[in-house]
PDB file of C-alpha atoms in Angstrom:
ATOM      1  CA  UNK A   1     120.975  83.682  75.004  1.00  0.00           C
ATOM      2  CA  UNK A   2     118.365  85.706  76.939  1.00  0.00           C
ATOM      3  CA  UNK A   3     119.503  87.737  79.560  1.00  0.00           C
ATOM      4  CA  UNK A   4     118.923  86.856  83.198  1.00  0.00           C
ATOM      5  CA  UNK A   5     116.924  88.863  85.323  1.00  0.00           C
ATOM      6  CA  UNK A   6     119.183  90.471  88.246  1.00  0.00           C
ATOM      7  CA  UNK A   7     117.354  90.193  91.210  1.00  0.00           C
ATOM      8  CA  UNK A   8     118.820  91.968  93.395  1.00  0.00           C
ATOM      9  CA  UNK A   9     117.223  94.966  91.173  1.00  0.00           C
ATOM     10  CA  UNK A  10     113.542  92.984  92.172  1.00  0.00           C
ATOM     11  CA  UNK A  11     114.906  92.727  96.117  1.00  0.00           C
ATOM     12  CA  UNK A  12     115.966  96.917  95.905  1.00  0.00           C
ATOM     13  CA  UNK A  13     112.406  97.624  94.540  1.00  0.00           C
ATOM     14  CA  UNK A  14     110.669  95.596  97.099  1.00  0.00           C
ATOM     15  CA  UNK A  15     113.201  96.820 100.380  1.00  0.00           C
ATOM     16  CA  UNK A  16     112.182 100.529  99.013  1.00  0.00           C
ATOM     17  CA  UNK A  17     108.355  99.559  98.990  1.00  0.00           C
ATOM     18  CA  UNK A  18     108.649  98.612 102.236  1.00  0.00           C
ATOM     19  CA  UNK A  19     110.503 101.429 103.474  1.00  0.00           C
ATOM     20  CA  UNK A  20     107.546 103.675 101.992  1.00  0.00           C
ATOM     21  CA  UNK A  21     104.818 101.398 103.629  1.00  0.00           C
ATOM     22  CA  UNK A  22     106.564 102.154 106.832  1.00  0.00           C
ATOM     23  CA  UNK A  23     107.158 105.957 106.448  1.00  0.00           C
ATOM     24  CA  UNK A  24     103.596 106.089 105.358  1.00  0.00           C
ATOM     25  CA  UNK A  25     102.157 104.956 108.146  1.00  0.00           C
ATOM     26  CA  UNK A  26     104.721 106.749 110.404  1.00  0.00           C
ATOM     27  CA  UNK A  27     103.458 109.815 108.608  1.00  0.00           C
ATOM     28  CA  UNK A  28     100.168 109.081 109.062  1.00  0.00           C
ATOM     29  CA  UNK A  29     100.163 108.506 112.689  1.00  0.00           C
ATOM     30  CA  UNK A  30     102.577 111.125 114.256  1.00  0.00           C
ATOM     31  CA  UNK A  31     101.899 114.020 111.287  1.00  0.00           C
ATOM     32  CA  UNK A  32     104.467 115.157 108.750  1.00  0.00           C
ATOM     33  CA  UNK A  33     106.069 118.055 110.645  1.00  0.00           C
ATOM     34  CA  UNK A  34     106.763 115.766 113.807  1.00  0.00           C
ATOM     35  CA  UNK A  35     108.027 112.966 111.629  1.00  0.00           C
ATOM     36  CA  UNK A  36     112.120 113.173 111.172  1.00  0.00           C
ATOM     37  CA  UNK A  37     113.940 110.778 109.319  1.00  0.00           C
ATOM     38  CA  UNK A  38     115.297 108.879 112.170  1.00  0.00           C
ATOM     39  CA  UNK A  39     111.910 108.566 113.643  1.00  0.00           C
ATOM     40  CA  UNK A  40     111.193 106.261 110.471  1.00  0.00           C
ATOM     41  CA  UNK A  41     114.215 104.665 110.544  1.00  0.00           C
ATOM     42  CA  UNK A  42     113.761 103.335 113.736  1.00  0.00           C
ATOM     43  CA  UNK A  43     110.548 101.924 113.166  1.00  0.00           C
ATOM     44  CA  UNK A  44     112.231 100.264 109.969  1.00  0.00           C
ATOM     45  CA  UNK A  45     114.663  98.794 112.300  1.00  0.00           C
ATOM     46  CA  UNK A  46     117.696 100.385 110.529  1.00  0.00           C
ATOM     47  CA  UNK A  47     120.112 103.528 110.936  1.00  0.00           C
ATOM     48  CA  UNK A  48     118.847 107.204 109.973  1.00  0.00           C
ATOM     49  CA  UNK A  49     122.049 107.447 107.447  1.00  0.00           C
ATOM     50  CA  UNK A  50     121.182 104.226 106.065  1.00  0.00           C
ATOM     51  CA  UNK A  51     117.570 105.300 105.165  1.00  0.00           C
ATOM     52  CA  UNK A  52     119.276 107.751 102.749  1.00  0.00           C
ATOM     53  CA  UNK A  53     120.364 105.247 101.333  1.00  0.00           C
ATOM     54  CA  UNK A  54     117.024 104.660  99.679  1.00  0.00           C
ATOM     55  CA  UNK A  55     115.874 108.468 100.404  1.00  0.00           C
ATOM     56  CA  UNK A  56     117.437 111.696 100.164  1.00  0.00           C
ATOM     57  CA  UNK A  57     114.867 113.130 102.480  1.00  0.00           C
ATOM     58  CA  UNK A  58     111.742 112.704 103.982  1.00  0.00           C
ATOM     59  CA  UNK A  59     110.112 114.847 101.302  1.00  0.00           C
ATOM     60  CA  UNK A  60     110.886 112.811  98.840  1.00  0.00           C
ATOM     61  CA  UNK A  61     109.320 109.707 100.315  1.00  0.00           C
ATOM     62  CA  UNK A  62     106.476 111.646 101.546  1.00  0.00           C
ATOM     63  CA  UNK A  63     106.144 112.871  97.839  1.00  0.00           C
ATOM     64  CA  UNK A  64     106.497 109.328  96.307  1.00  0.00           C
ATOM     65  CA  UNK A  65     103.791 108.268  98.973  1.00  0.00           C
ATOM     66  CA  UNK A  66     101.330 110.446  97.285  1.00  0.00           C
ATOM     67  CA  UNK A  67     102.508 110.513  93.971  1.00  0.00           C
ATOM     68  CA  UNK A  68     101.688 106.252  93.974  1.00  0.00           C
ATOM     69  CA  UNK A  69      98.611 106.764  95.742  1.00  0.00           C
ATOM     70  CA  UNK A  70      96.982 109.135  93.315  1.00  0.00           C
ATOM     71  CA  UNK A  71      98.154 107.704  90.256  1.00  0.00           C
ATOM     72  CA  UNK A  72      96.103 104.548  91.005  1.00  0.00           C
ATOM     73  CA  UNK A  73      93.609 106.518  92.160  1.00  0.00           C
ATOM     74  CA  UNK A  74      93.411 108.237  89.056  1.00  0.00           C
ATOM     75  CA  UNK A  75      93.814 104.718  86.958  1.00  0.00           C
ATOM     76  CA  UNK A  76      90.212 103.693  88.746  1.00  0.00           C
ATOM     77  CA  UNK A  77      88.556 106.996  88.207  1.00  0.00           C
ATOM     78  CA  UNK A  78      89.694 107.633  84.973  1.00  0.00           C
ATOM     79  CA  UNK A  79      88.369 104.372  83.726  1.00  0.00           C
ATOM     80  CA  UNK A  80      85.098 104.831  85.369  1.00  0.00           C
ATOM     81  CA  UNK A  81      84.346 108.243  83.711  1.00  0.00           C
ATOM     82  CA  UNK A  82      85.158 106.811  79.951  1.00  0.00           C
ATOM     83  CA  UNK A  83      82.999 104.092  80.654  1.00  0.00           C
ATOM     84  CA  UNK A  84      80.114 105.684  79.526  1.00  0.00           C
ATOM     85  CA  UNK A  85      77.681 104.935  82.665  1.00  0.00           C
ATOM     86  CA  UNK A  86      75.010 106.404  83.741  1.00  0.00           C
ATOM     87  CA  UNK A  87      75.505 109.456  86.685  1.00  0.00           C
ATOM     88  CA  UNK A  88      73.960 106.839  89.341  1.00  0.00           C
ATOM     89  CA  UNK A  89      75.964 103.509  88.073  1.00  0.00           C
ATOM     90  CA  UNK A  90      79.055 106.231  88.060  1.00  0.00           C
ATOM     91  CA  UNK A  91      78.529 107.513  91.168  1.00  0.00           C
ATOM     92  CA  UNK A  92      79.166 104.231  92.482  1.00  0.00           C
ATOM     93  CA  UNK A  93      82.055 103.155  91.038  1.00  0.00           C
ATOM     94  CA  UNK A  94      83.852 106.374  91.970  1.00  0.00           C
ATOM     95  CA  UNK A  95      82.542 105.189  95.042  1.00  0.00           C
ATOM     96  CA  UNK A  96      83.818 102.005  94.969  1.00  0.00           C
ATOM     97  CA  UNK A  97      87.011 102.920  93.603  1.00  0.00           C
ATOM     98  CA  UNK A  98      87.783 104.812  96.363  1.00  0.00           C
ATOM     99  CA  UNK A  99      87.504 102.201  99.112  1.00  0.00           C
ATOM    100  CA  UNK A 100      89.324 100.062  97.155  1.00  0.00           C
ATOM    101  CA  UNK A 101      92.139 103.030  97.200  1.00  0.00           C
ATOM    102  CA  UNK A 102      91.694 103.345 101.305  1.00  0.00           C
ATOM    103  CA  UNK A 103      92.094  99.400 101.127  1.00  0.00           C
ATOM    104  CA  UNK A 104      95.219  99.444  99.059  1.00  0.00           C
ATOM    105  CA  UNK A 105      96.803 102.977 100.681  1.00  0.00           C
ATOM    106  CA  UNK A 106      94.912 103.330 103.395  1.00  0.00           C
ATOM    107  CA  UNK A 107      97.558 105.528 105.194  1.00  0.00           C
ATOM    108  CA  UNK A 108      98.261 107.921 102.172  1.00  0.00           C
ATOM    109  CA  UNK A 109      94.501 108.644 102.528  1.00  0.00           C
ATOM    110  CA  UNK A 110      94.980 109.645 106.167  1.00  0.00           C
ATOM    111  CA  UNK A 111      97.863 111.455 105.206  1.00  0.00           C
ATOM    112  CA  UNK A 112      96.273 113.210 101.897  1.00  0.00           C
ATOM    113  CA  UNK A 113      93.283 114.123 104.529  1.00  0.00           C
ATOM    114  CA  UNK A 114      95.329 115.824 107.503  1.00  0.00           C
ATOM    115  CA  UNK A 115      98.225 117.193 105.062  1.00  0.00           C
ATOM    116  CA  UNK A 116      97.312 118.217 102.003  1.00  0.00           C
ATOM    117  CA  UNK A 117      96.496 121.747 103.025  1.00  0.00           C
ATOM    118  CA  UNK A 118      99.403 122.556 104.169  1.00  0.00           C
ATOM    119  CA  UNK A 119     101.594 120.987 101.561  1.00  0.00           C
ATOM    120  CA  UNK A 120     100.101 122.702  98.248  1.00  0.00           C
ATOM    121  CA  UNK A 121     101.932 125.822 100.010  1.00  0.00           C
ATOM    122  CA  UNK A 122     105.084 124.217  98.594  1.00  0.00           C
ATOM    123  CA  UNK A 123     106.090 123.496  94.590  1.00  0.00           C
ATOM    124  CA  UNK A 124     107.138 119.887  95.320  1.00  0.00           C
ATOM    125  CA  UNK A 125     103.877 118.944  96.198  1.00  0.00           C
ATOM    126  CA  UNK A 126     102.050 120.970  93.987  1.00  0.00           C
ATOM    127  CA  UNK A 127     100.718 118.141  91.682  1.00  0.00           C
ATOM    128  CA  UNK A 128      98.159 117.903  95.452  1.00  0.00           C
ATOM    129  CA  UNK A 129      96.318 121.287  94.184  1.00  0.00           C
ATOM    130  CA  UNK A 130      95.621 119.670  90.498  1.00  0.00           C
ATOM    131  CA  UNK A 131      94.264 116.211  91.690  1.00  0.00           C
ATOM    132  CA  UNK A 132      91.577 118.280  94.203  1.00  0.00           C
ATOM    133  CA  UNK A 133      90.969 120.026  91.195  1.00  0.00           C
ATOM    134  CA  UNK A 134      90.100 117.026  88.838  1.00  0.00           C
ATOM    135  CA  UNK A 135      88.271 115.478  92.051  1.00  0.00           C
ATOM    136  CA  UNK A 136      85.698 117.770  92.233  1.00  0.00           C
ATOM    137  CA  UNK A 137      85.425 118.139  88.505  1.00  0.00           C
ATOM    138  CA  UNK A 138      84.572 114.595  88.316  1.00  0.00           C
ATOM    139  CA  UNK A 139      81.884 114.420  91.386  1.00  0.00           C
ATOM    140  CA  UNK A 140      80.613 117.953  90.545  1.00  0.00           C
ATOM    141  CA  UNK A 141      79.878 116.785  86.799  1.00  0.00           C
ATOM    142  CA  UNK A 142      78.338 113.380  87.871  1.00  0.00           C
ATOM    143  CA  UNK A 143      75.894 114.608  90.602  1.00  0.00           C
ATOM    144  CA  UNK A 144      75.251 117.699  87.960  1.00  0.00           C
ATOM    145  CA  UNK A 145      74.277 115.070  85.444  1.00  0.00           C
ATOM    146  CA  UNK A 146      72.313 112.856  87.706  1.00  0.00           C
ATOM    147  CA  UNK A 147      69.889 116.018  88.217  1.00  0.00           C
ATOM    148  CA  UNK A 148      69.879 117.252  84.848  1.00  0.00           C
ATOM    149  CA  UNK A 149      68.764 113.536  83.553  1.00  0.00           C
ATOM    150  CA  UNK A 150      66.277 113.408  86.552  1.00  0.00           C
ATOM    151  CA  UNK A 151      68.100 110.443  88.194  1.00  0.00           C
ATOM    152  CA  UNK A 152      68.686 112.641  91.273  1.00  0.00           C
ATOM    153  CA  UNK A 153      66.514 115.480  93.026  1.00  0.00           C
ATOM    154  CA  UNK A 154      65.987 118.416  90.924  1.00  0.00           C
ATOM    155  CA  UNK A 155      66.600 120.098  94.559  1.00  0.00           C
ATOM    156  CA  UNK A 156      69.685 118.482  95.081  1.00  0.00           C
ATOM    157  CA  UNK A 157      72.665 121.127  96.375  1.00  0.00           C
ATOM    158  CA  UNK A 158      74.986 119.077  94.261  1.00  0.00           C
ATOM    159  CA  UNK A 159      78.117 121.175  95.908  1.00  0.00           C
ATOM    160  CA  UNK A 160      76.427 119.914  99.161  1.00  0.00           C
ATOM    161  CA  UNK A 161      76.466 116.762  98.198  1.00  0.00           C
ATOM    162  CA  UNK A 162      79.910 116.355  96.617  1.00  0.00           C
ATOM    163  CA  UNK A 163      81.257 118.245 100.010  1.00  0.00           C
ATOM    164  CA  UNK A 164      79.223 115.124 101.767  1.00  0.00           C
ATOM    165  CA  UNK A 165      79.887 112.301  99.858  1.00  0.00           C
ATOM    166  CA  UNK A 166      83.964 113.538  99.475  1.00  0.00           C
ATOM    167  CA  UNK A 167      84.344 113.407 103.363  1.00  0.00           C
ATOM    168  CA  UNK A 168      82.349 111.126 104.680  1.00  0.00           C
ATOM    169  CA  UNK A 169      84.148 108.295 102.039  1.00  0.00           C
ATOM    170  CA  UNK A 170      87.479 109.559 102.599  1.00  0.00           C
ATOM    171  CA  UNK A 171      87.309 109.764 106.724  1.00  0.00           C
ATOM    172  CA  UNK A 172      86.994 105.960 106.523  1.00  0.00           C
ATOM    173  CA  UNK A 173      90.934 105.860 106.549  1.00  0.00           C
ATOM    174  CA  UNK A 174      90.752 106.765 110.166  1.00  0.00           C
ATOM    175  CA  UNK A 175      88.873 103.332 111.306  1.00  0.00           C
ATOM    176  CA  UNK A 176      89.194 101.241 107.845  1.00  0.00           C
ATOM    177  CA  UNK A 177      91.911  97.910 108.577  1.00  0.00           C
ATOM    178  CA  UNK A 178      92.675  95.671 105.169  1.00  0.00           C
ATOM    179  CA  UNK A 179      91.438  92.388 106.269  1.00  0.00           C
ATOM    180  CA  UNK A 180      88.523  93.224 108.298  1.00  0.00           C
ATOM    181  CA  UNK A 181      84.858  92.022 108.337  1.00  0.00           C
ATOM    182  CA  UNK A 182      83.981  93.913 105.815  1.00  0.00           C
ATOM    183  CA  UNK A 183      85.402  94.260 102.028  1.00  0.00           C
ATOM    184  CA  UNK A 184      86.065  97.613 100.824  1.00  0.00           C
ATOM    185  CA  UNK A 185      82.960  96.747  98.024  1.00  0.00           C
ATOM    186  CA  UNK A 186      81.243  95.225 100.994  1.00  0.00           C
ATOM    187  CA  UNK A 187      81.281  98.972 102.599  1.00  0.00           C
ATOM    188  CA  UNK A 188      81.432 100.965  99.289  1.00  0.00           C
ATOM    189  CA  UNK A 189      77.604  98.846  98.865  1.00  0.00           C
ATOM    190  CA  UNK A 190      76.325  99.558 102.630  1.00  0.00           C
ATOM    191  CA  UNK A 191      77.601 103.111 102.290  1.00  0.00           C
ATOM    192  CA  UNK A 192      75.952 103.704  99.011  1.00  0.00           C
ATOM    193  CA  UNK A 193      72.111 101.903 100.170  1.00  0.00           C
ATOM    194  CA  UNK A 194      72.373 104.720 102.729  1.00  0.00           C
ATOM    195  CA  UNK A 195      73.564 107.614 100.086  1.00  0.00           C
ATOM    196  CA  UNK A 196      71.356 106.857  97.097  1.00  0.00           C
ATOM    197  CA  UNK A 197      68.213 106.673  99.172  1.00  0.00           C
ATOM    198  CA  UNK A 198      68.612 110.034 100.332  1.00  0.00           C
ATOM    199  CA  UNK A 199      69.671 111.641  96.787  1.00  0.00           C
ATOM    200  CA  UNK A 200      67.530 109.553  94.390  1.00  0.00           C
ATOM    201  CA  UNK A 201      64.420 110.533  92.994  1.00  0.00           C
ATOM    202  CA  UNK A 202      61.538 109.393  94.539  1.00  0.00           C
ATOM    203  CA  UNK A 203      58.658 106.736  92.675  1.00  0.00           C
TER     204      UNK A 203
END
């Protein structure tokens, strides 16, 4: 006789997603040092002692914010590099895959942006320091490859570039809303006419 599914396992998992969602975007508007535990309790609509409940501190949600955020993250990326495409078709799928990432988690982005700094100082949130690292692997490498196969500007500063193209994608979380006009593949094409023109070799 199979064995029934219990849900209130299913309604735990989705309570605690929400929880996140809301401490994420707490976060992400008032900072991480002026954000308490009661603070995102009340906007959950609950007590601070029952929020431990879940949590045993806001470090650990803070951590399993950005822990879920760059795993998919890295799930998109990591597909696109052993994909075998070209440095220009890769560029834009990284490109891509990133405002789909600001659509799915667009306030770990913001938080990731104004945080991450000052959290690699501690060991929790050390895992931040070796995702920047693979980050700018993977851009440096593509734009590196685009030159060296002439897709790109032989006089392309491709440190420049990645310094460019990494900021000016990821400050989107500040103004991006899910549901808007635009689709994030909508903006990740609009952004990229206006990139590629300026970085592509000229015919």
């Amino acid at each position: 006789m199979p064995t029934k599914k219990k849900p209130q396992v299913t309604a735990a998992a989705a309570r605690r997603g929400e929880l996140l969602n809301t401490a994420a975007e707490v976060f992400a508007e008032h900072g991480y040092n002026a954000t308490t535990v009661r603070r995102i309790a009340d906007h959950a609509g609950m007590l601070a002692g029952s929020l431990y409940y879940h949590f045993d501190s806001k470090e650990s949600m803070l951590e399993e914010i950005l822990r879920t955020f760059l795993d998919e993250l890295w799930d998109g990326y990591d597909t696109v590099l052993a994909s075998g495409l070209g440095p220009r078709e890769t560029l834009e799928a990284l490109v891509t895959e990133s405002f789909r990432e600001i659509d799915r988690h667009r306030a770990a982005v913001a938080i990731y942006q104004k945080e991450s700094k000052q959290l690699v100082a501690q060991d929790r949130f050390a895992f931040l320091a070796e995702s920047q690292r693979r980050f700018e692997k993977a851009w440096l490498s593509t734009l590196e490859r685009g030159v060296a196969e002439r897709v790109f500007r032989a006089d392309l500063d491709v440190r420049l570039t990645y310094r460019f193209v990494r900021d000016t994608v990821w400050v989107a979380a500040s103004w991006y809303r899910p549901g808007g006009r635009h689709s994030p593949e909508e903006i990740a094409r609009q952004y990229l006419s206006m990139v590629l023109d300026g970085i592509a070799v000229r015919t």
